[in-house]
Amino acid sequence: MSNDNIYTILDSPGMSSGVKSVSEIILDGKRISIEEGLIMYEQAPLGLLGALANFIREKRFGNKTFFNRNFHIEPTNKCVFDCKFCSYARNFQPAEDAWELSEEQMLHIVKKYDGIPVTEVHIVGGVHPKMNLYFFAELIRKIKAMRPELHVKAFTAVELEYMFRKAKVSYEEGLKVLKEAGMDSMPGGGAEIFHEDIRPKICADKASTEEWLAIHETAHRLGMPSNCTMLYGHIENYYHRLHHMNLLRELQDNTGGFNCFIPLKFRNKDNEMSNVPEVSITEDLRCYAMARIFMDNIPHLKAYWPMIGRQNAQMLLAFGVDDLDGTIDDTTKIYSMAGAEEQNPAMSTQDIVELIRQVNRQPVERDTLYNEIRDYSDLVVEEEAKDISASSLN
Ligand code: V47
Ligand code: SF4
């Protein structure tokens, strides 16, 4: 959408003067404050938020829509913490659906991808006392020995804070051990909502806001990039979301180490917050559009399709999103256990390319650091690209 069309929306009858003046700031390419963000969140019509977010997205990336070919390893779902929103974790009582993979089982997962052109392994799971810093350093070393070019994106700041505390090492020492073993970057999980009115109510016992931010800051200073997330749509309000995004924006001003921001929609199945209703799709669209508008210094905005659903992810491509994460195998359980509609979160390269093309965007395969690997706009996806589908991996 062009500027002209946005001005037509702004000139429509009844548009508030506050929304008009904040929109001018956005159209000028300037940063908006938390207060200005609140005006937009509360008063701007969805169509305007979408148009502004899309304007920014197209100015940066045109029609390009990124995805990567990756797979997950979830070492365990046993967890020492007790996040109220989590449907995934099991405690240490015997349970039929609890798992704990050995090093050999995890290396076997990597082996299954021999000959398949994946570029990233994403390692994330529950927090287990036996799986300590040195266990994981050894695992990463062995993964790299098997497949040196594979990018290892591993461990949320929550997992790392626990690992480092147990090993009695500083964040810097711990991160250096993992970096030396071959860890390349960190995923963005565990951020949830930073505000002190909310965090103790939903995840009291895990890494605090300050610890989460300090671990990412240390990683960035050591040259290790990361992502960041926000769990939205539960007991937080718009102000809490803006406060959260502002802390991430401030850290990014200092380090420049975040590649991408991922709003994660709260799903309410089988957890201690099942009484909290899930928000509507229009709230999802507002949340993503505001993320694109507010986070002016984090380049990419990702819709993690296994959680938000394929069609919603497709729609979000018109509301600021430029990245759809990956083609993923069917071991990703965190969302299907929480009620996400993607019970089988596996998409082949062919599927994801078609999903993007259907809404007239340009599919571009990227690596973890957003180097472009292949442009699929005109290419017919060959058989070779289909082989990532989960069915071929069982
Ligand atoms: O921190 C847990 C979220 C996160 C629920 O960096 C839930 O590329 C919704 O961060 N409803 C872990 N969300 C996953 C994560 C992630 C995922 C994909 C890509 C990347 C990346 C990071 O999952 C947790 C928490 O915020 N989560 N339970 C739930 N019921
Ligand atoms: Fe454990 Fe992570 Fe679940 Fe919290 S969200 S209980 S840290 S697995």
Coordinates of C-alpha atoms and ligand atoms in Angstrom, one line a residue:
M1 CA 0.0 0.0 0.0
S2 CA 1.3 3.5 -0.9
N3 CA 1.5 6.5 1.4
D4 CA -1.4 8.0 -0.5
N5 CA -3.8 5.2 0.5
I6 CA -2.7 5.6 4.1
Y7 CA -3.5 9.3 3.9
T8 CA -7.0 8.4 2.6
I9 CA -7.6 6.2 5.6
L10 CA -6.3 9.0 7.9
D11 CA -8.6 11.5 6.3
S12 CA -11.7 9.4 6.9
P13 CA -14.4 10.8 9.1
G14 CA -14.0 10.3 12.9
M15 CA -10.3 9.5 12.8
S16 CA -8.8 10.8 16.1
S17 CA -6.3 13.6 16.0
G18 CA -4.0 11.5 18.3
V19 CA -3.9 8.7 15.8
K20 CA -3.3 11.1 13.0
S21 CA -0.3 12.7 14.6
V22 CA 1.3 9.4 15.7
S23 CA 0.7 8.1 12.1
E24 CA 2.7 11.1 10.7
I25 CA 5.6 10.2 13.0
I26 CA 5.5 6.6 11.7
L27 CA 5.3 7.7 8.1
D28 CA 8.3 9.9 8.7
G29 CA 10.2 6.8 9.7
K30 CA 10.7 8.0 13.2
R31 CA 10.4 6.1 16.5
I32 CA 7.2 6.2 18.6
S33 CA 7.2 6.2 22.4
I34 CA 5.3 3.9 24.7
E35 CA 2.6 6.6 25.1
E36 CA 2.2 7.0 21.4
G37 CA 2.1 3.2 21.0
L38 CA -0.7 3.1 23.4
I39 CA -2.7 5.6 21.4
M40 CA -2.3 3.5 18.3
Y41 CA -3.1 0.2 20.2
E42 CA -6.2 1.6 21.8
Q43 CA -7.6 3.9 19.1
A44 CA -6.3 3.1 15.6
P45 CA -8.5 1.0 13.3
L46 CA -7.1 -2.3 12.4
G47 CA -7.0 -1.4 8.7
L48 CA -4.7 1.6 9.5
L49 CA -2.4 -0.5 11.7
G50 CA -2.1 -3.1 9.0
A51 CA -1.4 -0.5 6.3
L52 CA 1.3 1.2 8.3
A53 CA 2.9 -2.1 9.3
N54 CA 2.8 -3.2 5.7
F55 CA 4.3 0.1 4.5
I56 CA 7.3 -0.4 6.8
R57 CA 7.7 -4.1 5.9
E58 CA 7.6 -3.4 2.1
K59 CA 10.0 -0.4 2.4
R60 CA 12.5 -2.8 4.0
F61 CA 12.0 -6.1 2.3
G62 CA 9.6 -5.4 -0.7
N63 CA 7.6 -8.6 -1.2
K64 CA 10.3 -10.9 0.1
T65 CA 9.1 -13.5 2.7
F66 CA 11.8 -15.5 4.4
F67 CA 11.7 -19.1 5.6
N68 CA 14.4 -21.6 6.5
R69 CA 14.9 -25.3 6.5
N70 CA 15.4 -26.4 10.0
F71 CA 14.6 -29.2 12.5
H72 CA 14.1 -29.3 16.2
I73 CA 15.6 -31.4 19.0
E74 CA 13.7 -31.3 22.2
P75 CA 16.0 -33.0 24.7
T76 CA 13.3 -33.4 27.4
N77 CA 9.9 -32.1 28.6
K78 CA 10.8 -32.5 32.2
C79 CA 11.2 -29.2 33.8
V80 CA 12.1 -27.8 37.2
F81 CA 10.1 -24.7 36.7
D82 CA 6.3 -24.2 36.9
C83 CA 5.2 -21.7 34.3
K84 CA 1.4 -21.4 34.6
F85 CA 0.9 -21.1 30.8
C86 CA 2.9 -24.2 29.9
S87 CA 1.2 -27.3 28.7
Y88 CA 4.4 -29.0 27.7
A89 CA 6.4 -29.5 30.8
R90 CA 6.2 -32.5 33.1
N91 CA 7.6 -32.5 36.6
F92 CA 9.8 -35.4 37.8
Q93 CA 6.9 -37.7 38.8
P94 CA 6.5 -40.8 36.5
A95 CA 4.3 -39.8 33.6
E96 CA 3.5 -41.7 30.4
D97 CA 4.1 -38.7 28.2
A98 CA 7.4 -37.5 29.8
W99 CA 10.6 -37.9 27.8
E100 CA 14.3 -37.5 28.3
L101 CA 16.5 -38.2 25.3
S102 CA 20.0 -39.6 25.6
E103 CA 22.9 -38.1 23.7
E104 CA 22.8 -41.0 21.4
Q105 CA 19.1 -40.5 20.6
M106 CA 19.7 -36.8 19.9
L107 CA 22.6 -37.6 17.6
H108 CA 20.3 -40.1 15.8
I109 CA 17.9 -37.3 15.1
V110 CA 20.7 -35.3 13.4
K111 CA 21.8 -38.4 11.5
K112 CA 18.3 -38.7 10.0
Y113 CA 18.9 -35.4 8.2
D114 CA 22.0 -36.7 6.4
G115 CA 21.7 -35.6 2.8
I116 CA 18.7 -33.3 3.4
P117 CA 19.6 -29.7 2.9
V118 CA 18.6 -28.3 6.3
T119 CA 20.7 -25.3 7.5
E120 CA 19.7 -25.1 11.2
V121 CA 19.0 -27.3 14.2
H122 CA 16.9 -25.6 16.9
I123 CA 17.5 -27.2 20.4
V124 CA 15.1 -26.3 23.1
G125 CA 13.2 -28.1 25.9
G126 CA 12.4 -28.3 29.6
V127 CA 15.0 -27.5 32.2
H128 CA 16.5 -30.7 33.6
P129 CA 19.1 -30.8 36.3
K130 CA 20.9 -33.8 34.8
M131 CA 21.3 -32.1 31.4
N132 CA 24.0 -29.7 32.5
L133 CA 26.3 -27.2 30.8
Y134 CA 29.0 -29.8 30.0
F135 CA 26.5 -32.4 28.8
F136 CA 25.2 -29.9 26.3
A137 CA 28.6 -28.6 25.3
E138 CA 29.6 -32.2 24.4
L139 CA 26.3 -32.8 22.5
I140 CA 26.9 -29.7 20.4
R141 CA 30.5 -30.6 19.8
K142 CA 29.4 -34.0 18.5
I143 CA 26.7 -32.5 16.3
K144 CA 29.3 -30.2 14.7
A145 CA 31.6 -33.1 14.2
M146 CA 28.8 -34.9 12.2
R147 CA 27.7 -31.8 10.3
P148 CA 30.1 -28.8 10.6
E149 CA 28.0 -26.5 8.4
L150 CA 24.8 -26.9 10.4
H151 CA 23.9 -23.8 12.4
V152 CA 23.2 -24.6 16.0
K153 CA 20.5 -22.3 17.5
A154 CA 20.2 -23.5 21.1
F155 CA 18.8 -22.9 24.5
T156 CA 16.6 -20.1 25.8
A157 CA 18.0 -17.7 28.3
V158 CA 15.9 -19.6 30.9
E159 CA 17.7 -22.8 30.2
L160 CA 21.0 -21.0 30.2
E161 CA 20.5 -19.2 33.4
Y162 CA 19.8 -22.5 35.2
M163 CA 22.7 -24.3 33.5
F164 CA 25.2 -21.5 34.4
R165 CA 23.9 -21.2 38.0
K166 CA 24.3 -25.0 38.6
A167 CA 27.8 -25.0 37.0
K168 CA 28.7 -21.9 39.1
V169 CA 30.0 -20.0 36.1
S170 CA 29.2 -16.4 35.0
Y171 CA 27.0 -15.8 31.9
E172 CA 30.2 -14.9 30.0
E173 CA 32.1 -18.0 31.0
G174 CA 29.1 -20.3 30.3
L175 CA 28.4 -18.8 26.9
K176 CA 32.1 -19.1 26.0
V177 CA 32.0 -22.8 26.8
L178 CA 29.0 -23.3 24.5
K179 CA 30.3 -21.0 21.8
E180 CA 33.6 -22.9 21.8
A181 CA 31.7 -26.2 21.5
G182 CA 29.9 -24.8 18.4
M183 CA 26.7 -23.1 19.5
D184 CA 26.1 -20.3 17.0
S185 CA 23.0 -18.4 18.2
M186 CA 20.2 -18.4 20.8
P187 CA 16.5 -18.6 20.2
G188 CA 14.2 -16.0 21.8
G189 CA 12.1 -18.0 24.2
G190 CA 11.5 -17.5 27.9
A191 CA 10.9 -13.7 27.6
E192 CA 7.1 -14.1 28.2
I193 CA 6.1 -10.7 29.6
F194 CA 8.8 -8.7 31.4
H195 CA 6.6 -6.3 33.5
E196 CA 6.7 -6.9 37.2
D197 CA 2.9 -6.9 37.5
I198 CA 2.6 -9.9 35.2
R199 CA 5.8 -12.0 35.3
P200 CA 5.5 -13.2 38.9
K201 CA 1.9 -14.3 38.2
I202 CA 2.7 -16.5 35.1
C203 CA 6.3 -17.6 35.6
A204 CA 7.5 -16.7 39.1
D205 CA 10.4 -19.2 39.5
K206 CA 12.4 -19.0 36.3
A207 CA 14.9 -16.4 35.0
S208 CA 13.9 -12.9 35.9
T209 CA 13.5 -10.1 33.4
E210 CA 16.9 -8.7 34.4
E211 CA 18.5 -12.2 34.0
W212 CA 16.9 -12.8 30.6
L213 CA 18.1 -9.4 29.3
A214 CA 21.6 -9.8 30.8
I215 CA 22.1 -13.2 29.1
H216 CA 21.1 -11.9 25.7
E217 CA 23.3 -8.8 26.2
T218 CA 26.3 -11.0 27.1
A219 CA 25.7 -13.2 24.1
H220 CA 25.5 -10.2 21.8
R221 CA 28.8 -8.8 23.2
L222 CA 30.4 -12.2 22.5
G223 CA 29.3 -12.0 18.9
M224 CA 26.5 -14.5 19.3
P225 CA 23.2 -13.2 17.8
S226 CA 19.8 -14.1 19.2
N227 CA 16.0 -13.7 18.7
C228 CA 13.4 -12.4 21.1
T229 CA 9.8 -13.2 21.9
M230 CA 6.7 -12.0 23.7
L231 CA 4.0 -14.3 25.0
Y232 CA 0.8 -12.2 24.4
G233 CA -2.9 -12.6 24.8
H234 CA -3.4 -13.8 28.4
I235 CA -3.6 -11.5 31.5
E236 CA -1.3 -8.7 30.2
N237 CA -2.7 -5.4 28.7
Y238 CA -1.4 -3.3 25.9
Y239 CA 0.8 -1.2 28.2
H240 CA 2.6 -4.4 29.4
R241 CA 3.3 -5.4 25.8
L242 CA 4.7 -2.0 24.9
H243 CA 6.8 -2.0 28.1
H244 CA 8.1 -5.4 27.1
M245 CA 8.9 -4.4 23.5
N246 CA 10.6 -1.2 24.8
L247 CA 13.0 -3.2 26.9
L248 CA 14.0 -5.2 23.9
R249 CA 14.2 -2.1 21.7
E250 CA 16.6 -0.5 24.3
L251 CA 18.8 -3.6 24.4
Q252 CA 18.9 -3.7 20.7
D253 CA 20.0 0.0 20.6
N254 CA 23.0 -1.0 22.7
T255 CA 24.0 -4.3 21.1
G256 CA 22.3 -4.8 17.7
G257 CA 22.3 -8.5 18.4
F258 CA 18.6 -9.4 17.8
N259 CA 17.8 -10.7 14.4
C260 CA 14.1 -11.2 14.8
F261 CA 11.1 -10.6 17.1
I262 CA 8.5 -13.3 17.5
P263 CA 5.1 -12.6 19.2
L264 CA 3.8 -15.9 20.5
K265 CA 0.1 -16.2 21.0
F266 CA -1.0 -17.8 24.3
R267 CA -2.8 -21.1 23.8
N268 CA -4.9 -22.3 26.6
K269 CA -5.2 -26.1 26.3
D270 CA -4.2 -28.2 29.3
N271 CA -2.4 -25.7 31.4
E272 CA -3.0 -23.9 34.6
M273 CA -4.3 -20.8 32.7
S274 CA -6.9 -22.8 30.8
N275 CA -9.6 -20.5 32.3
V276 CA -8.1 -17.5 30.4
P277 CA -9.7 -17.3 26.9
E278 CA -7.5 -17.0 23.8
V279 CA -7.6 -13.7 22.0
S280 CA -9.3 -13.3 18.6
I281 CA -7.5 -13.2 15.2
T282 CA -8.1 -9.4 15.0
E283 CA -6.1 -9.1 18.3
D284 CA -3.4 -11.2 16.7
L285 CA -3.3 -8.9 13.7
R286 CA -3.1 -5.8 16.0
C287 CA -0.3 -7.3 18.0
Y288 CA 1.9 -8.2 15.0
A289 CA 1.2 -4.8 13.3
M290 CA 2.1 -2.9 16.5
A291 CA 5.3 -5.0 16.8
R292 CA 6.4 -4.0 13.3
I293 CA 5.6 -0.4 14.0
F294 CA 7.1 -0.2 17.4
M295 CA 10.3 -2.4 17.0
D296 CA 12.0 -0.1 14.6
N297 CA 15.5 -1.5 15.2
I298 CA 14.9 -5.3 15.0
P299 CA 14.9 -6.2 11.3
H300 CA 12.7 -9.2 11.1
L301 CA 9.2 -10.1 12.4
K302 CA 8.4 -13.7 12.5
A303 CA 5.1 -15.5 12.6
Y304 CA 5.8 -19.0 14.0
W305 CA 3.3 -20.9 11.9
P306 CA 3.1 -24.1 14.0
M307 CA 1.6 -22.0 16.7
I308 CA -0.5 -19.4 14.9
G309 CA -1.7 -21.7 12.2
R310 CA -0.9 -21.7 8.4
Q311 CA -3.7 -19.5 7.2
N312 CA -3.3 -17.0 10.0
A313 CA 0.4 -16.8 9.3
Q314 CA -0.5 -16.2 5.6
M315 CA -2.8 -13.3 6.6
L316 CA -0.1 -11.9 8.9
L317 CA 2.1 -11.4 5.8
A318 CA -0.1 -8.3 5.2
F319 CA 0.4 -7.0 8.8
G320 CA 4.1 -6.6 9.0
V321 CA 5.4 -10.1 9.1
D322 CA 8.3 -11.0 6.7
D323 CA 9.4 -14.4 8.1
L324 CA 7.6 -17.7 8.6
D325 CA 10.4 -19.7 10.4
G326 CA 11.0 -23.1 9.0
T327 CA 10.1 -26.3 7.5
I328 CA 10.0 -28.4 10.6
D329 CA 9.7 -32.1 11.4
D330 CA 7.0 -33.5 13.6
T331 CA 8.9 -33.6 16.9
T332 CA 7.9 -30.1 17.8
K333 CA 5.5 -30.7 20.6
I334 CA 5.3 -27.4 22.6
Y335 CA 2.4 -26.0 20.6
S336 CA 0.4 -29.0 19.7
M337 CA 0.3 -29.8 23.5
A338 CA -1.0 -26.2 24.2
G339 CA -3.8 -26.5 21.7
A340 CA -2.3 -25.0 18.5
E341 CA -4.3 -26.1 15.4
E342 CA -1.1 -27.5 13.8
Q343 CA -1.3 -31.0 15.3
N344 CA 1.3 -32.1 12.7
P345 CA 3.6 -29.1 12.5
A346 CA 5.6 -30.2 9.4
M347 CA 5.6 -28.3 6.2
S348 CA 7.7 -29.3 3.2
T349 CA 9.6 -26.6 1.3
Q350 CA 7.0 -27.0 -1.4
D351 CA 4.2 -26.4 1.1
I352 CA 5.8 -23.2 2.5
V353 CA 6.7 -21.9 -0.9
E354 CA 3.1 -22.3 -2.1
L355 CA 1.7 -20.8 1.1
I356 CA 3.8 -17.6 0.5
R357 CA 3.1 -17.5 -3.3
Q358 CA -0.7 -17.8 -2.7
V359 CA -0.7 -14.3 -1.2
N360 CA 1.5 -12.9 -3.9
R361 CA 4.7 -12.7 -1.8
Q362 CA 8.1 -13.7 -2.9
P363 CA 9.4 -16.9 -1.1
V364 CA 13.1 -16.6 -0.2
E365 CA 15.0 -19.4 1.7
R366 CA 17.3 -17.9 4.2
D367 CA 19.9 -19.2 6.7
T368 CA 19.6 -18.4 10.4
L369 CA 21.4 -15.1 10.0
Y370 CA 19.1 -14.1 7.1
N371 CA 21.6 -14.6 4.4
E372 CA 19.6 -15.4 1.3
I373 CA 20.1 -18.9 0.1
R374 CA 17.5 -19.2 -2.7
D375 CA 14.7 -17.2 -4.3
Y376 CA 11.7 -19.3 -5.1
S377 CA 9.6 -16.7 -6.9
D378 CA 9.9 -18.2 -10.3
L379 CA 11.3 -21.6 -9.5
V380 CA 9.3 -24.7 -9.8
V381 CA 10.0 -26.5 -6.5
E382 CA 11.7 -29.7 -7.5
E383 CA 11.4 -33.2 -5.9
E384 CA 14.7 -32.5 -4.1
A385 CA 12.9 -29.8 -2.0
K386 CA 10.1 -32.1 -0.9
D387 CA 12.3 -34.4 0.9
I388 CA 12.1 -32.5 4.2
S389 CA 8.5 -33.5 4.8
A390 CA 8.1 -35.3 8.1
S391 CA 6.7 -38.4 6.4
S392 CA 10.1 -39.2 4.9
L393 CA 11.8 -38.9 8.2
N394 CA 10.0 -41.4 10.4
Ligands
V47_1 O1 9.2 -19.3 26.1 C1 5.0 -22.0 26.2 C2 6.1 -20.3 24.6 C3 8.3 -20.4 24.1 C4 2.9 -21.7 25.6 O2 13.8 -18.0 18.5 C5 3.7 -20.9 24.7 O3 13.4 -18.7 16.5 C6 1.8 -20.2 23.6 O4 10.5 -19.3 22.1 N1 1.0 -20.9 24.4 C7 9.4 -21.3 23.5 N2 3.2 -20.1 23.8 C8 9.4 -21.3 22.0 C9 10.1 -20.2 21.4 C10 10.4 -20.1 20.0 C11 9.6 -20.8 19.1 C12 10.0 -20.7 17.7 C13 11.1 -20.0 17.3 C14 11.9 -19.4 18.2 C15 13.1 -18.7 17.7 C16 11.6 -19.4 19.5 O5 7.0 -21.0 23.9 C17 8.3 -20.2 25.6 C18 6.9 -19.6 25.8 O6 6.9 -18.2 25.5 N3 5.0 -21.1 25.2 N4 3.7 -22.4 26.4 C19 1.5 -21.7 25.4 N5 0.6 -22.4 26.2
SF4_2 FE1 9.7 -25.2 31.8 FE2 9.8 -23.6 29.6 FE3 7.5 -24.8 30.3 FE4 8.4 -22.8 31.8 S1 7.8 -22.7 29.6 S2 7.6 -24.8 32.6 S3 10.6 -23.1 31.7 S4 9.4 -25.9 29.7

